[in-house]
């Protein structure tokens, strides 16, 4: 990946923490925007007071920016619980994670543990262990809410303890909200930068359910579209990432927008990648350099 920091500095942005304080996200997340950070980071400016992400997932843009103040929200309450445990007990969590074997029988034993029988720290440990060792970082549950993703074939090295400590210190200056995006957006105030990266709506289109119970549907896109006007009326800026579809084209028409090519996994399987397009939609004008830069890809 290109270094998004040098890219971003062309546009006058600086991260709010020192370079040695930048934290790498500790989660693998289907739909993560990690590959698109060089583009996304250009929308954050030094004049923004606070970073708000109501569909946080692995929050890779948040960790890249390392804002002085932030709000992360997600409907997945187990994910937000994990962020709380990373904030409060990073060393203990890391040491416990490293002690768990990464083989099939251990994976399926942890997967079968009942969440409500575990204390919050062990629940967070289970979430993190399964996330780091499951197939493609997918979060999917059955109808009873039990995580049901199989073990991955190439689970890759863990982050370091130092990485997790950096994430923890960033999370200490961040408000964490488990709930629908509108709950998080109630906290938006003037000077905020709000990044919205919702899941692709699934009920109306038969696509793979990456987010289990945290389903997003066409009426949710309409709710989100309405909330954009409220964000701007509050005096905040927004950036939306959304797959190219009828609904996103409608939102794009009302604001400043650019359509970009991206590589997408079909149904989360690496073997079935295809080229697709995604919209970036903002209340702020999108610089000509940015549009030209994206045409080269
Ligand atoms: C595409 S992912 C976000 C990825 C994130 N930008 C990253 O880089 O990892 C979308 C997230 O929205 C969450 N979500 C789904 N429906 C939601 C809702 N109604 N309100 C808040 N979060 C929701 C899912 O749990 C998922 O974590």
Coordinates of C-alpha atoms and ligand atoms in Angstrom, one line a residue:
X1 CA 0.0 0.0 0.0
X2 CA 1.2 3.5 -0.7
X3 CA 2.2 5.5 2.4
X4 CA -1.0 7.5 3.0
X5 CA 0.8 9.8 5.3
X6 CA 3.1 11.3 2.7
X7 CA 0.2 11.4 0.3
X8 CA -1.9 13.2 2.8
X9 CA 0.7 15.8 3.5
X10 CA 0.4 17.1 -0.1
X11 CA -3.0 18.3 1.0
X12 CA -1.8 20.1 4.2
X13 CA -3.0 17.5 6.7
X14 CA -0.9 16.3 9.6
X15 CA -1.8 13.6 12.0
X16 CA -2.6 14.8 15.5
X17 CA -0.2 12.4 17.2
X18 CA 3.6 12.0 16.7
X19 CA 4.6 9.6 13.9
X20 CA 5.8 7.0 16.5
X21 CA 2.3 7.1 18.1
X22 CA 0.4 5.9 15.1
X23 CA -1.6 2.7 15.8
X24 CA -2.2 -0.1 13.4
X25 CA -5.8 -1.5 13.6
X26 CA -5.8 -4.8 15.4
X27 CA -8.8 -6.3 13.7
X28 CA -9.2 -8.0 10.3
X29 CA -12.5 -6.8 8.9
X30 CA -14.4 -7.7 5.7
X31 CA -15.1 -4.4 4.1
X32 CA -12.2 -2.7 5.8
X33 CA -11.0 0.4 3.9
X34 CA -7.3 -0.2 4.6
X35 CA -6.4 -0.2 0.9
X36 CA -8.2 3.1 0.3
X37 CA -6.6 5.0 3.2
X38 CA -4.4 7.2 0.9
X39 CA -7.6 8.5 -0.7
X40 CA -9.8 8.8 2.3
X41 CA -7.3 10.5 4.6
X42 CA -7.3 13.5 2.2
X43 CA -10.7 14.5 3.4
X44 CA -9.5 15.0 7.0
X45 CA -8.0 18.5 7.7
X46 CA -6.3 20.1 10.6
X47 CA -9.3 22.3 11.2
X48 CA -11.4 19.3 12.2
X49 CA -11.9 19.1 15.9
X50 CA -13.1 15.5 16.3
X51 CA -13.4 12.3 14.3
X52 CA -16.7 10.5 14.3
X53 CA -17.3 7.0 12.7
X54 CA -20.7 5.5 13.3
X55 CA -20.0 2.3 11.3
X56 CA -16.7 1.6 12.9
X57 CA -15.8 -2.0 12.0
X58 CA -12.0 -2.1 12.3
X59 CA -11.9 1.7 12.2
X60 CA -8.7 1.8 10.0
X61 CA -9.1 5.4 9.0
X62 CA -9.5 6.4 12.7
X63 CA -6.3 4.6 13.6
X64 CA -4.5 6.1 10.7
X65 CA -5.5 9.7 11.6
X66 CA -5.0 9.2 15.3
X67 CA -7.3 12.1 16.2
X68 CA -7.1 13.9 19.5
X69 CA -10.7 13.3 20.1
X70 CA -13.1 10.8 18.5
X71 CA -16.3 8.8 18.7
X72 CA -16.6 5.3 17.4
X73 CA -20.0 3.6 17.1
X74 CA -21.1 0.2 15.7
X75 CA -24.3 -1.8 16.0
X76 CA -22.1 -4.9 16.8
X77 CA -22.1 -4.7 20.6
X78 CA -19.4 -7.4 20.9
X79 CA -17.1 -5.3 18.7
X80 CA -17.6 -2.2 20.9
X81 CA -17.0 -4.3 24.0
X82 CA -13.7 -5.5 22.5
X83 CA -12.7 -1.8 22.0
X84 CA -13.5 -1.1 25.6
X85 CA -11.3 -4.0 26.8
X86 CA -8.5 -2.9 24.5
X87 CA -8.8 0.6 26.0
X88 CA -8.8 -0.6 29.6
X89 CA -6.7 -3.9 29.7
X90 CA -4.5 -4.1 26.6
X91 CA -1.5 -5.9 28.1
X92 CA -3.6 -8.6 29.8
X93 CA -5.7 -9.1 26.7
X94 CA -2.6 -9.4 24.5
X95 CA -0.8 -11.9 26.8
X96 CA -3.9 -14.0 27.0
X97 CA -4.3 -13.9 23.2
X98 CA -0.8 -15.1 22.7
X99 CA -1.2 -18.0 25.0
X100 CA -4.1 -19.5 23.0
X101 CA -3.0 -22.2 20.4
X102 CA -3.9 -21.4 16.8
X103 CA -5.0 -24.9 15.7
X104 CA -8.4 -26.2 14.5
X105 CA -9.5 -27.9 17.7
X106 CA -8.7 -24.8 19.8
X107 CA -10.4 -22.5 17.3
X108 CA -13.6 -24.6 17.3
X109 CA -13.5 -24.9 21.1
X110 CA -13.4 -21.1 21.5
X111 CA -16.0 -20.7 18.8
X112 CA -18.4 -23.0 20.7
X113 CA -18.1 -21.1 24.0
X114 CA -21.4 -19.4 25.0
X115 CA -20.8 -15.6 25.1
X116 CA -23.2 -15.0 27.9
X117 CA -21.3 -17.4 30.2
X118 CA -18.1 -15.5 29.8
X119 CA -16.9 -12.4 31.7
X120 CA -16.5 -9.2 29.5
X121 CA -12.7 -9.6 29.1
X122 CA -12.9 -13.3 28.1
X123 CA -15.7 -12.4 25.7
X124 CA -13.5 -9.8 24.1
X125 CA -10.6 -12.2 24.0
X126 CA -12.8 -14.7 22.2
X127 CA -13.9 -12.1 19.7
X128 CA -10.4 -11.0 19.0
X129 CA -9.0 -14.6 18.8
X130 CA -11.8 -15.7 16.4
X131 CA -11.4 -12.5 14.3
X132 CA -7.7 -13.0 13.9
X133 CA -8.0 -16.7 13.0
X134 CA -11.2 -17.0 11.1
X135 CA -11.7 -17.1 7.3
X136 CA -11.0 -13.7 5.8
X137 CA -11.9 -11.6 8.9
X138 CA -15.6 -12.1 8.2
X139 CA -18.0 -11.5 11.0
X140 CA -21.1 -13.6 10.5
X141 CA -23.6 -15.2 12.9
X142 CA -26.4 -17.7 12.7
X143 CA -30.0 -16.7 13.5
X144 CA -29.3 -17.3 17.2
X145 CA -26.4 -14.8 17.1
X146 CA -23.6 -17.4 17.4
X147 CA -20.5 -16.7 15.4
X148 CA -20.3 -19.3 12.7
X149 CA -17.3 -18.5 10.4
X150 CA -14.8 -21.4 9.9
X151 CA -11.1 -21.2 10.7
X152 CA -9.0 -19.5 8.0
X153 CA -6.3 -21.2 6.1
X154 CA -3.7 -18.4 6.4
X155 CA -4.3 -16.5 9.6
X156 CA -1.1 -14.4 9.5
X157 CA 1.0 -12.9 12.4
X158 CA -0.6 -11.0 15.2
X159 CA 0.0 -7.3 15.8
X160 CA 2.6 -6.5 18.5
X161 CA 2.0 -5.6 22.1
X162 CA 3.3 -2.1 21.4
X163 CA 0.6 -1.7 18.6
X164 CA -2.1 -2.7 20.9
X165 CA -0.9 -0.3 23.6
X166 CA -1.0 2.5 21.0
X167 CA -4.6 1.6 20.1
X168 CA -5.4 1.6 23.7
X169 CA -4.1 5.1 24.3
X170 CA -6.1 6.4 21.3
X171 CA -9.2 4.7 22.5
X172 CA -8.8 6.4 25.9
X173 CA -9.6 9.7 24.2
X174 CA -12.5 8.2 22.3
X175 CA -16.2 7.8 23.1
X176 CA -17.4 4.3 22.3
X177 CA -21.1 3.7 21.4
X178 CA -22.8 0.3 20.8
X179 CA -25.8 0.9 18.7
X180 CA -27.4 2.1 15.5
X181 CA -25.6 4.8 13.6
X182 CA -28.3 7.4 14.4
X183 CA -27.4 7.1 18.1
X184 CA -23.8 8.0 17.4
X185 CA -24.8 10.8 15.1
X186 CA -26.8 12.5 17.9
X187 CA -23.4 13.4 19.4
X188 CA -22.1 15.2 16.3
X189 CA -21.2 18.9 16.8
X190 CA -19.8 21.7 14.8
X191 CA -16.2 21.1 13.6
X192 CA -16.5 17.3 13.6
X193 CA -15.5 15.1 10.7
X194 CA -17.9 12.2 10.2
X195 CA -16.9 9.2 8.2
X196 CA -19.7 6.9 7.2
X197 CA -18.9 3.5 5.7
X198 CA -22.0 1.4 6.0
X199 CA -22.3 -2.2 4.8
X200 CA -23.7 -2.8 1.4
X201 CA -27.5 -3.2 1.8
X202 CA -28.3 -6.9 1.7
X203 CA -32.0 -7.7 2.0
X204 CA -33.0 -6.3 -1.3
X205 CA -30.0 -7.8 -3.0
X206 CA -29.0 -11.4 -2.4
X207 CA -25.4 -10.9 -1.4
X208 CA -23.4 -12.7 1.2
X209 CA -24.3 -11.6 4.8
X210 CA -20.9 -10.4 6.1
X211 CA -22.2 -8.7 9.2
X212 CA -24.7 -11.3 10.6
X213 CA -27.3 -9.7 12.8
X214 CA -26.0 -6.2 11.9
X215 CA -27.9 -6.3 8.7
X216 CA -28.2 -3.1 6.7
X217 CA -31.2 -2.6 4.3
X218 CA -32.4 -0.1 1.7
X219 CA -34.5 1.9 4.3
X220 CA -31.3 2.2 6.4
X221 CA -29.6 3.9 3.4
X222 CA -32.5 6.3 3.2
X223 CA -32.1 7.1 7.0
X224 CA -28.4 7.6 6.4
X225 CA -29.1 10.0 3.5
X226 CA -31.4 12.1 5.7
X227 CA -28.8 12.2 8.4
X228 CA -26.2 13.8 6.1
X229 CA -28.2 17.0 5.9
X230 CA -28.4 17.1 9.7
X231 CA -24.7 16.6 10.0
X232 CA -24.0 19.6 7.7
X233 CA -26.7 21.8 9.5
X234 CA -24.8 21.1 12.7
X235 CA -21.6 22.6 11.1
X236 CA -19.8 19.3 10.7
X237 CA -18.3 17.7 7.5
X238 CA -19.0 14.2 6.3
X239 CA -17.5 11.7 3.9
X240 CA -19.5 8.6 2.8
X241 CA -18.0 5.5 1.1
X242 CA -20.7 3.4 -0.6
X243 CA -20.8 0.8 -3.4
X244 CA -22.1 2.0 -6.8
X245 CA -25.8 1.3 -6.9
X246 CA -29.1 3.2 -7.5
X247 CA -29.3 4.5 -3.9
X248 CA -25.7 5.8 -3.8
X249 CA -26.0 7.5 -7.2
X250 CA -29.1 9.3 -5.8
X251 CA -27.1 10.5 -2.7
X252 CA -24.2 11.4 -4.9
X253 CA -26.3 13.7 -7.1
X254 CA -27.1 15.9 -4.0
X255 CA -23.5 16.4 -2.8
X256 CA -20.0 16.5 -4.1
X257 CA -19.0 13.0 -5.3
X258 CA -16.5 11.0 -7.2
X259 CA -16.9 7.4 -8.4
X260 CA -13.8 5.3 -8.0
X261 CA -12.7 1.8 -9.2
X262 CA -12.0 -0.6 -6.3
X263 CA -11.2 -4.3 -6.1
X264 CA -13.9 -6.2 -4.3
X265 CA -14.1 -9.7 -2.9
X266 CA -17.2 -11.4 -4.1
X267 CA -18.9 -13.1 -1.2
X268 CA -15.7 -12.6 0.8
X269 CA -13.7 -15.2 -1.2
X270 CA -10.3 -14.1 -2.3
X271 CA -10.4 -16.3 -5.4
X272 CA -13.4 -14.4 -6.8
X273 CA -12.3 -10.8 -6.9
X274 CA -13.8 -8.5 -9.4
X275 CA -13.5 -4.8 -10.3
X276 CA -16.3 -2.7 -9.0
X277 CA -16.9 1.0 -8.3
X278 CA -17.5 2.9 -5.1
X279 CA -18.7 6.4 -4.5
X280 CA -17.0 8.9 -2.2
X281 CA -19.5 11.5 -1.3
X282 CA -18.8 14.7 0.7
X283 CA -20.3 18.0 1.6
X284 CA -16.9 19.6 0.8
X285 CA -15.8 20.2 -2.8
X286 CA -13.6 17.4 -4.1
X287 CA -10.3 18.8 -5.4
X288 CA -9.5 18.5 -9.1
X289 CA -6.1 16.9 -8.2
X290 CA -8.0 14.2 -6.3
X291 CA -10.3 13.4 -9.2
X292 CA -7.4 13.4 -11.7
X293 CA -5.3 11.2 -9.3
X294 CA -8.1 8.7 -9.1
X295 CA -8.5 8.5 -12.9
X296 CA -5.0 7.1 -13.2
X297 CA -5.9 3.9 -11.2
Ligands
LIG1 C1 -18.2 -1.8 6.0 S1 -18.1 -2.0 7.7 C2 -17.1 -0.7 8.2 C3 -15.7 -0.9 7.9 C4 -14.7 0.1 8.5 N1 -14.8 1.4 7.8 C5 -13.3 -0.4 8.4 O1 -12.4 0.2 7.8 O2 -13.1 -1.5 9.0 C6 -19.7 -1.6 8.3 C7 -19.9 -1.7 9.8 O3 -21.2 -1.2 10.0 C8 -21.8 -1.9 11.1 N2 -23.3 -1.7 11.1 C9 -24.2 -2.4 10.3 N3 -25.4 -1.8 10.5 C10 -25.3 -0.8 11.3 C11 -26.2 0.2 11.9 N4 -27.5 0.2 11.5 N5 -25.7 1.1 12.7 C12 -24.3 1.1 13.1 N6 -23.4 0.2 12.6 C13 -23.9 -0.7 11.7 C14 -21.3 -3.4 10.9 O4 -21.3 -4.0 12.2 C15 -19.9 -3.1 10.4 O5 -18.9 -3.2 11.4

